[in-house]
Tab-separated table of C-alpha atoms in Angstrom:
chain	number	residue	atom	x	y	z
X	48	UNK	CA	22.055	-0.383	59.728
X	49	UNK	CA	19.656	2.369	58.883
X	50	UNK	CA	21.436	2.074	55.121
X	51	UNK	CA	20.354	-1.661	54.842
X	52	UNK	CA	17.349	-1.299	55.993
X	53	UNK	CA	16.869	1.137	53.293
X	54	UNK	CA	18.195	-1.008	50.570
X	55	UNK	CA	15.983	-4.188	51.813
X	56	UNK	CA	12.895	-1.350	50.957
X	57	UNK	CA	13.866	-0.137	48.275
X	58	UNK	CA	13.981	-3.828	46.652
X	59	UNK	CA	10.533	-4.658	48.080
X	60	UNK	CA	9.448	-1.723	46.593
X	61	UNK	CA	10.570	-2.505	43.525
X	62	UNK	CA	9.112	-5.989	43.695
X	63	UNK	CA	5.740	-4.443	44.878
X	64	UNK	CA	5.893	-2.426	41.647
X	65	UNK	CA	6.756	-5.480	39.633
X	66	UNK	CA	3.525	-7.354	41.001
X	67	UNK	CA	1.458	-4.501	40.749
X	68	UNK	CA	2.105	-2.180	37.506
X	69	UNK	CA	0.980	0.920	37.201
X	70	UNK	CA	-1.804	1.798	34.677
X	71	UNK	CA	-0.541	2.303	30.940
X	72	UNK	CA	-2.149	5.464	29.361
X	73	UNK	CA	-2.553	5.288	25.640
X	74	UNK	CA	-2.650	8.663	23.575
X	75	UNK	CA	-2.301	9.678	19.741
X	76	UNK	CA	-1.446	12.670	18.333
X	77	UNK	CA	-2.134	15.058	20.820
X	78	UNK	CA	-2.631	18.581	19.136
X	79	UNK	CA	-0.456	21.634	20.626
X	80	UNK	CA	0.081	25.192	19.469
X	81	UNK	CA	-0.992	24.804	15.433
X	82	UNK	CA	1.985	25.541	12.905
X	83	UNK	CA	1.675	28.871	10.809
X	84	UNK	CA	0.396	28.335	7.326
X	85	UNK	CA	2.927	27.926	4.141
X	86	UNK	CA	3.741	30.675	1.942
X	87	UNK	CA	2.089	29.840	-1.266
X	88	UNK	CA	5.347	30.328	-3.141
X	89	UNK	CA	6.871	27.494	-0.991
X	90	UNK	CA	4.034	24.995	-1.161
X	91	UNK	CA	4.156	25.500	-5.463
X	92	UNK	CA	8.173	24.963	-5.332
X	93	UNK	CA	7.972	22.147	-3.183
X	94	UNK	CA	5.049	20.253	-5.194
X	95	UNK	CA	7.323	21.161	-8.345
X	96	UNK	CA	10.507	19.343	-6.714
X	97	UNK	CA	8.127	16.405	-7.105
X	98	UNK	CA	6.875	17.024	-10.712
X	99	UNK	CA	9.472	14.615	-12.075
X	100	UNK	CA	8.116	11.958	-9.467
X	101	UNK	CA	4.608	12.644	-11.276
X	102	UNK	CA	5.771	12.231	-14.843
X	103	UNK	CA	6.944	8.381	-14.115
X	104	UNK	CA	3.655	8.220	-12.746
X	105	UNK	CA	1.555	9.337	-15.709
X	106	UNK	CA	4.219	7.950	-18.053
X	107	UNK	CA	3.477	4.103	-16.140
X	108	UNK	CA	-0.173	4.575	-16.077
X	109	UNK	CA	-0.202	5.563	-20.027
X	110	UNK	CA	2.058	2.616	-20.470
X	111	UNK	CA	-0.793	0.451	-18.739
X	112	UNK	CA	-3.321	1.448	-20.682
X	113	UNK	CA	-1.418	1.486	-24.284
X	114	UNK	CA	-0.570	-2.258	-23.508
X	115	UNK	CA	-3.934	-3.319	-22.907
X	116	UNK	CA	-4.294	-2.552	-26.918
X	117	UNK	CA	-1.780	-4.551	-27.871
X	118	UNK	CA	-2.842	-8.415	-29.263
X	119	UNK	CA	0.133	-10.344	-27.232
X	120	UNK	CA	1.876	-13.869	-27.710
X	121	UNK	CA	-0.918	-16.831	-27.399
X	122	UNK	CA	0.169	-20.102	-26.288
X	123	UNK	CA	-1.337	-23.433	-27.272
X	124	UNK	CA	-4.406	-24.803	-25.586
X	125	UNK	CA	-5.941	-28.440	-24.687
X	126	UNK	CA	-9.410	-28.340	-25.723
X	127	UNK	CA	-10.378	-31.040	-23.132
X	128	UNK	CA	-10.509	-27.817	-20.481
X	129	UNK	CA	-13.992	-27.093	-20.410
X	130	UNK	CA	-13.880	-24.462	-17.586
X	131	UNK	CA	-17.007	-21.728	-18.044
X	132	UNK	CA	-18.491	-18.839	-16.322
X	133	UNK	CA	-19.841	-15.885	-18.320
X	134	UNK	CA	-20.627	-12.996	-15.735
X	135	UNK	CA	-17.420	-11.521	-13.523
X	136	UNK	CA	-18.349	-10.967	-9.718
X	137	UNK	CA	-15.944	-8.531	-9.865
X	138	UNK	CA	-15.704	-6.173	-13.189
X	139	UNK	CA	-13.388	-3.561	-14.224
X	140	UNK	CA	-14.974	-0.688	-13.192
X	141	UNK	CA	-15.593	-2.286	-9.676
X	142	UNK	CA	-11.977	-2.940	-9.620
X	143	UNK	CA	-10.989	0.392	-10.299
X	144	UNK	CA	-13.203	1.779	-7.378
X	145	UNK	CA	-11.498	-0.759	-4.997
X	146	UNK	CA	-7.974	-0.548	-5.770
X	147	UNK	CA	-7.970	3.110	-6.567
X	148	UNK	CA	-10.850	4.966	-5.362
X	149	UNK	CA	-11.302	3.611	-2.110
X	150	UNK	CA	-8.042	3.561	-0.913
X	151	UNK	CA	-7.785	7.566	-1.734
X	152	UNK	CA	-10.478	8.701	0.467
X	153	UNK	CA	-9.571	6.405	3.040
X	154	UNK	CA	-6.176	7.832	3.069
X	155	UNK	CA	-7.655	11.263	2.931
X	156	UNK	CA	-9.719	10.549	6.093
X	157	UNK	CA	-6.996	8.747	7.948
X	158	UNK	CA	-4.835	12.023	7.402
X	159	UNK	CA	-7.951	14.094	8.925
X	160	UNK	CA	-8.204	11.503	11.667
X	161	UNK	CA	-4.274	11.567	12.672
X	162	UNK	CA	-1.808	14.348	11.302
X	163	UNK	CA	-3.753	16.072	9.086
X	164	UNK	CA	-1.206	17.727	7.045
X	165	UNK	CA	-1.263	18.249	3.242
X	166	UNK	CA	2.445	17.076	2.698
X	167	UNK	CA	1.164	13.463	4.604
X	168	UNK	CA	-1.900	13.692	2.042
X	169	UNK	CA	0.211	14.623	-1.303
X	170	UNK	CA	2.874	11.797	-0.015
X	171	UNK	CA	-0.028	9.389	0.066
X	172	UNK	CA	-1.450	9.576	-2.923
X	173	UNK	CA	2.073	10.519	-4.958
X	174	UNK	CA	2.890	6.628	-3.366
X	175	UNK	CA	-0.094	5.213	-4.224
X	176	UNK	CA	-0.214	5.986	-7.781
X	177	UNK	CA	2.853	5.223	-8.342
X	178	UNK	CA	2.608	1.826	-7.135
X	179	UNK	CA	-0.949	1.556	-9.237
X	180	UNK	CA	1.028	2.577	-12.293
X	181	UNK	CA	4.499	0.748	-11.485
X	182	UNK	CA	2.147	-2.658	-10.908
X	183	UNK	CA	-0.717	-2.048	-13.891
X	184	UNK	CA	2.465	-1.595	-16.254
X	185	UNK	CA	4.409	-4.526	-15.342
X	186	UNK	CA	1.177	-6.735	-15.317
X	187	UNK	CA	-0.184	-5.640	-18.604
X	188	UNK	CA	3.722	-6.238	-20.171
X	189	UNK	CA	3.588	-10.098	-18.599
X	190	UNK	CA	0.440	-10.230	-20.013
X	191	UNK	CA	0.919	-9.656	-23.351
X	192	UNK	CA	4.841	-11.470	-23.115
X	193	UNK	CA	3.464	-15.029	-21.730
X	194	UNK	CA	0.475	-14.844	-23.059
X	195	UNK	CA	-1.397	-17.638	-21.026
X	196	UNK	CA	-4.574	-19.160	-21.636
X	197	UNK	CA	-7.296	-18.276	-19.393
X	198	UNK	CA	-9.070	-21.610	-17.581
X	199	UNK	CA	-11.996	-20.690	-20.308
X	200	UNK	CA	-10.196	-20.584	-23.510
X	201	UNK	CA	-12.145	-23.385	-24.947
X	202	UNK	CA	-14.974	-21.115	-24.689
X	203	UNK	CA	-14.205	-18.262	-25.736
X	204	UNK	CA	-12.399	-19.945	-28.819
X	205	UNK	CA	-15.779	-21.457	-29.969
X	206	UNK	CA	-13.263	-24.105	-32.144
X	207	UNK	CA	-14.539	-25.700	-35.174
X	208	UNK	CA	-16.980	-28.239	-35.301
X	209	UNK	CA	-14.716	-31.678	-34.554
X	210	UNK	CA	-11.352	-30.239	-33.816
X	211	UNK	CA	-9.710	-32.585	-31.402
X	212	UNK	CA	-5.959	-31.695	-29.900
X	213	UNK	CA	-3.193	-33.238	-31.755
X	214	UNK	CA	-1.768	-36.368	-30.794
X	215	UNK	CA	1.410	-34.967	-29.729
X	216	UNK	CA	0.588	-30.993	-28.761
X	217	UNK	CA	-1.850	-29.256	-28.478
X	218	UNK	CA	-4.129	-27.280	-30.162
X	219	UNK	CA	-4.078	-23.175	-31.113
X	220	UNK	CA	-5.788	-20.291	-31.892
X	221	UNK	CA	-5.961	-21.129	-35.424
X	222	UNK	CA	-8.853	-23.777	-35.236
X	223	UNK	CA	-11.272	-21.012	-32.892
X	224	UNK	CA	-13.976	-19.609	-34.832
X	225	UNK	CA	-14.970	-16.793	-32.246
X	226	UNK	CA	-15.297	-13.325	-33.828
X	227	UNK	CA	-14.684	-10.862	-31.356
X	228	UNK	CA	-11.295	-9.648	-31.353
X	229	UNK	CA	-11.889	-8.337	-27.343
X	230	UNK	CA	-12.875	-11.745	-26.261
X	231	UNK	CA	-9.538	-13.442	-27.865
X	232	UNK	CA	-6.989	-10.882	-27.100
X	233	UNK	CA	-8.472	-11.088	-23.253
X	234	UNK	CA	-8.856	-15.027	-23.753
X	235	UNK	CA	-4.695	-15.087	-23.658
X	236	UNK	CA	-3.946	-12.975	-20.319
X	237	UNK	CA	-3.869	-15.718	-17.696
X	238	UNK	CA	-0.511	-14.542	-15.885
X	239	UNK	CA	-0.672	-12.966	-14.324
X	240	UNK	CA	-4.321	-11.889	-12.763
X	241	UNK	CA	-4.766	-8.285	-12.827
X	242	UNK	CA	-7.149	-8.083	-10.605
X	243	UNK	CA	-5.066	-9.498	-8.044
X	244	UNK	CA	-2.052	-7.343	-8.629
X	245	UNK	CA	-3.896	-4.139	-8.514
X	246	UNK	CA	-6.232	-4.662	-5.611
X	247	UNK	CA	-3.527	-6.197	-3.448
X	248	UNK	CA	-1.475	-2.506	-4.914
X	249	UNK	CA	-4.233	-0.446	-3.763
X	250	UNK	CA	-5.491	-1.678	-0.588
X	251	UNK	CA	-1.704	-3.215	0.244
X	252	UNK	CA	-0.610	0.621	0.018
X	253	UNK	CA	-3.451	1.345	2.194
X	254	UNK	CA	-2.747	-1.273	4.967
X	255	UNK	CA	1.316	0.112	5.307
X	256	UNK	CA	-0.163	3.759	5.333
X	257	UNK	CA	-2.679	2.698	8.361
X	258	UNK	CA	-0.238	0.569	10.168
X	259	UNK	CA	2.515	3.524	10.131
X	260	UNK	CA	-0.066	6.198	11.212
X	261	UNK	CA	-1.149	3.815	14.230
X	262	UNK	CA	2.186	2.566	14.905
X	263	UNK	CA	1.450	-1.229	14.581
X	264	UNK	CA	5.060	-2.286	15.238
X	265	UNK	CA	5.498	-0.411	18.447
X	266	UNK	CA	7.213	-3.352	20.306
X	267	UNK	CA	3.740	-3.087	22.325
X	268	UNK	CA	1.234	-5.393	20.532
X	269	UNK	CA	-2.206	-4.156	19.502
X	270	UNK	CA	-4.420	-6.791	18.740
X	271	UNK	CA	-7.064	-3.966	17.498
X	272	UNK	CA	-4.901	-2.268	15.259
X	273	UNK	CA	-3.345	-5.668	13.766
X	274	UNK	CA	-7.052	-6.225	12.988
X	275	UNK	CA	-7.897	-2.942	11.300
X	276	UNK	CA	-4.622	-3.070	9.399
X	277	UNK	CA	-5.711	-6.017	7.868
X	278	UNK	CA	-8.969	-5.266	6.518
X	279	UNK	CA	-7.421	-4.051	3.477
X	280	UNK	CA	-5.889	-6.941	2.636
X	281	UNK	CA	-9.072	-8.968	3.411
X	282	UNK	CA	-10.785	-6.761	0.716
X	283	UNK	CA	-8.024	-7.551	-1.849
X	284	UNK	CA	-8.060	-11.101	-1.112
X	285	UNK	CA	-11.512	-11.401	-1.837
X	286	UNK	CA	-11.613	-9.785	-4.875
X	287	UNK	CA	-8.255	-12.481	-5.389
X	288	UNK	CA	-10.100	-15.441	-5.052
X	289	UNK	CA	-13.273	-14.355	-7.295
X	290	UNK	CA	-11.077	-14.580	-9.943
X	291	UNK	CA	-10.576	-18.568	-9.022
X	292	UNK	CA	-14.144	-18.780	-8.502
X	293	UNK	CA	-14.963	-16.967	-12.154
X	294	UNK	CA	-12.672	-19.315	-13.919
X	295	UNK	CA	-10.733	-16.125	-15.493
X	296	UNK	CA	-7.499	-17.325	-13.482
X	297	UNK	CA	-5.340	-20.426	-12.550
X	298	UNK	CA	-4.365	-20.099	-8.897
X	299	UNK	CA	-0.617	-19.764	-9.996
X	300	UNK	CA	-1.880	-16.493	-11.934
X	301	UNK	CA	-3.329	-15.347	-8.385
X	302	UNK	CA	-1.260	-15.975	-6.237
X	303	UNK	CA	1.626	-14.155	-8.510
X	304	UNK	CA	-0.522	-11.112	-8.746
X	305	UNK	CA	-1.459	-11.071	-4.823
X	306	UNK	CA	2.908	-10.978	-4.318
X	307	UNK	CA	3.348	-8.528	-7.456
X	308	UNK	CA	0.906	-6.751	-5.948
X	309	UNK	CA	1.998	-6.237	-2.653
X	310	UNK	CA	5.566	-5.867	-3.466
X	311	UNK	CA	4.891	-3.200	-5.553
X	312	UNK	CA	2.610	-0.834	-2.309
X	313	UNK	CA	5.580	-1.514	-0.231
X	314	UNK	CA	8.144	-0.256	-2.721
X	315	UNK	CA	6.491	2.703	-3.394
X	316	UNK	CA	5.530	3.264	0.109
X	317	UNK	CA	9.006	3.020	1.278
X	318	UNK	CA	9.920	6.320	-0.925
X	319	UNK	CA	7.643	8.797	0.640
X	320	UNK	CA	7.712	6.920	4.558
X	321	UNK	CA	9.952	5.598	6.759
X	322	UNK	CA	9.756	1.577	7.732
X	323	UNK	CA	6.847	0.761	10.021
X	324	UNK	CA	8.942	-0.102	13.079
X	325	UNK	CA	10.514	3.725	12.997
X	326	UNK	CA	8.938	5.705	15.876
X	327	UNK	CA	8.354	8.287	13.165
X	328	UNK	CA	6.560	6.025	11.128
X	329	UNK	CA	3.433	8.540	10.898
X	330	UNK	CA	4.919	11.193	9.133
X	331	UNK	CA	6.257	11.025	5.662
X	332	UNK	CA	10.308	12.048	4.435
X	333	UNK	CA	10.811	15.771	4.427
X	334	UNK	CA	10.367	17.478	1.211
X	335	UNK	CA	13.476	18.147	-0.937
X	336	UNK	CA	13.283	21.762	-0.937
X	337	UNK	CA	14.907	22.618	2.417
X	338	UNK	CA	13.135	24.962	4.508
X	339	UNK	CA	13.578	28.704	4.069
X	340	UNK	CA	15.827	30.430	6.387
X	341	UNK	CA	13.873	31.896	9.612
X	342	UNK	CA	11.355	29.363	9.307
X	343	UNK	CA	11.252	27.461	12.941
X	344	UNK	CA	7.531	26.215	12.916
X	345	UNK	CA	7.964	23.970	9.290
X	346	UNK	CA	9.263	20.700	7.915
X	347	UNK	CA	11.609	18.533	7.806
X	348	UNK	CA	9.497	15.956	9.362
X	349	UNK	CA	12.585	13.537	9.348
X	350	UNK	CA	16.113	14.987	9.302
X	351	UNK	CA	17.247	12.430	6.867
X	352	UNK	CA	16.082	9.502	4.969
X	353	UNK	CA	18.310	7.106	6.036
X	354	UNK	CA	18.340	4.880	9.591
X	355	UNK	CA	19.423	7.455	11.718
X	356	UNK	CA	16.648	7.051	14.002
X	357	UNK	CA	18.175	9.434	16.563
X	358	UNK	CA	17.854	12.669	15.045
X	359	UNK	CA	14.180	12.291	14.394
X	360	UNK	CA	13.971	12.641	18.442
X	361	UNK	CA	15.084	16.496	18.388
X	362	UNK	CA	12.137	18.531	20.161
X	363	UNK	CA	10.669	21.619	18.433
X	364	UNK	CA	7.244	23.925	19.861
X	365	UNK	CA	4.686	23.611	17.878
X	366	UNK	CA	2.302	21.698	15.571
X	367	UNK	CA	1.582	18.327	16.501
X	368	UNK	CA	3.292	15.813	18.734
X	369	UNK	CA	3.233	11.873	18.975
X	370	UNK	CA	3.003	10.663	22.610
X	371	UNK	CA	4.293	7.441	23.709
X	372	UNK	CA	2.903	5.236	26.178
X	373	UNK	CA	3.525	5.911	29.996
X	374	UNK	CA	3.965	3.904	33.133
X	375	UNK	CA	1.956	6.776	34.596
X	376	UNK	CA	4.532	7.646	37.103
X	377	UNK	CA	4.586	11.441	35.818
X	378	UNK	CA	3.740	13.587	32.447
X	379	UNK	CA	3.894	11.858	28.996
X	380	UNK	CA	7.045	12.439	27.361
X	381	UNK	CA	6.579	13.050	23.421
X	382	UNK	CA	9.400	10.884	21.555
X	383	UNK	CA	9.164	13.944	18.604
X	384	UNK	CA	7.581	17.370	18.338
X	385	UNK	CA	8.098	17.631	14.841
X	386	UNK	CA	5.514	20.579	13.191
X	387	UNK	CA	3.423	19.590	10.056
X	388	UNK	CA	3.584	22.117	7.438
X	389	UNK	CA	-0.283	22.972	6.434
């Protein structure tokens, strides 16, 4: 009797619990002991593993700039397109500060913010130059290969006094009486937009680096961190749809850039981080220099780069920890303890 009796409270304590949950305790990156500093020889062999990984870089970002020289293919034109604007809300140089300079400090104070490690900060900005320079490169080469009128061609062309399109065709570059050589070789660079591609390169980078260090795809939902996530890619649409409202761009051209674009941050992303569901999601791939023999309180922040989601769970003392959240029924148990090299 006593036995059932038990059993009967034991399930309306559970349903008590059920209508009643305890209170959920959120916590980030609590800091424990702090990791000894790298050797300097170390640090310089493990940024040198990577030197090849910078090369590409430099190589893609030279390639971007040497294509921008080049005159390209220009298709024909209808001259009965009289789209016009003359000042860009949105020029180069502003362009370069959003896709490139903002998301690097934001990065850099993200890292101070959560891990703060220099491997998490060199990972960061390794990934998000590359994907500047894999996406500026490709652009510029579709560029110059289609060769696409922009939505003001007609005015930039300036064509000769009573040139009409051909009955059957249209017309070409050979009837424009503009000039500048800048203003025609731009004129043909419709598709895709550049501005597009690298903004939505820059700040997409930026929105998979915040939503791994705050763990949007927990399985929890976090309604505030979906929303800060996405302010990136609010800032690149914007600066997506001025080129619409500047007449530089068709929407096809957008829209292909905006994809491009984003394609591009995730693909370089994914070869410095883990996918954003991983519970170690946060902390970049280990470096490839394996750590030194004796060395306890180091790297490997992930014990492989594959899917092998259970070995990144192995507990080690020191640096700092990611805590999940509790049902507050006893101590927070940290899912890793992995130490960050600084």
């Amino acid at each position: 009797m006593n036995s059932s009796y038990s059993l009967v409270d034991t399930d309306q304590d559970f349903r008590r619990s059920l209508m009643s949950p305890p209170p959920i305790n959120l916590s980030f990156w609590q800091q424990s002991t702090s990791s000894p500093a790298m050797s300097k020889a170390r640090r310089t062999k493990i940024l040198l593993s990577y030197l090849p990984d910078w090369i590409i870089t430099i190589v893609l970002a030279a390639v971007f700039f040497a294509l921008d020289k080049v005159p390209g293919y220009r298709r024909d034109f209808s001259l009965t397109d009289t789209s016009y604007a003359v000042h860009e809300r949105i020029p180069n140089i502003a362009l370069y500060f959003i896709a490139v300079v903002a998301p690097f400090v934001l990065q850099g104070l993200v890292n101070l913010i959560t891990v703060r490690s220099w491997w998490d900060f060199h990972s960061a900005t390794l990934g998000l130059i590359l994907g500047l320079a894999t996406t500026g490169a490709f652009t510029q080469f579709t560029k110059i290969t289609v060769g696409r009128p922009r939505p003001d061609i007609v005015s930039r062309c300036i064509p000769k006094t009573g040139s009409v399109d051909p009955l059957w065709g249209l017309s070409n570059a050979d009837i424009c009486t503009q000039t500048s050589a800048a203003i025609m070789k731009d004129g043909w660079r419709s598709f895709f937009s550049g501005h597009s591609s690298l903004s939505f390169a820059g700040l997409g980078f930026l929105a998979f680096y915040m939503a791994g260090k705050f763990h949007l795809f927990d399985g929890r939902g976090h309604a505030a961190k979906t929303w800060v996530c996405l302010v990136p890619i609010a800032a690149a649409s914007l600066v997506a749809y001025s080129r619409s409202m500047d007449y530089r761009h068709h929407w096809t051209d957008i829209l292909t850039g905006c994809i491009v674009g984003l394609v591009f941050a995730y693909f370089s992303y994914r070869q410095y981080y883990p996918h954003l569901a991983s519970p170690m999601s946060h902390r970049p791939y280990s470096p490839r220099i394996g750590r030194d023999d004796g060395i306890i309180n180091e790297l490997p922040l992930h014990s492989t780069h594959g899917n092998q989601e259970d070995q990144h769970h192995e507990s080690m003392e020191g640096g700092y920890r990611d805590v999940e959240l509790q049902d507050g029924t006893g101590p927070a148990k940290p899912t890793a303890m992995w130490p960050l090299e600084t």
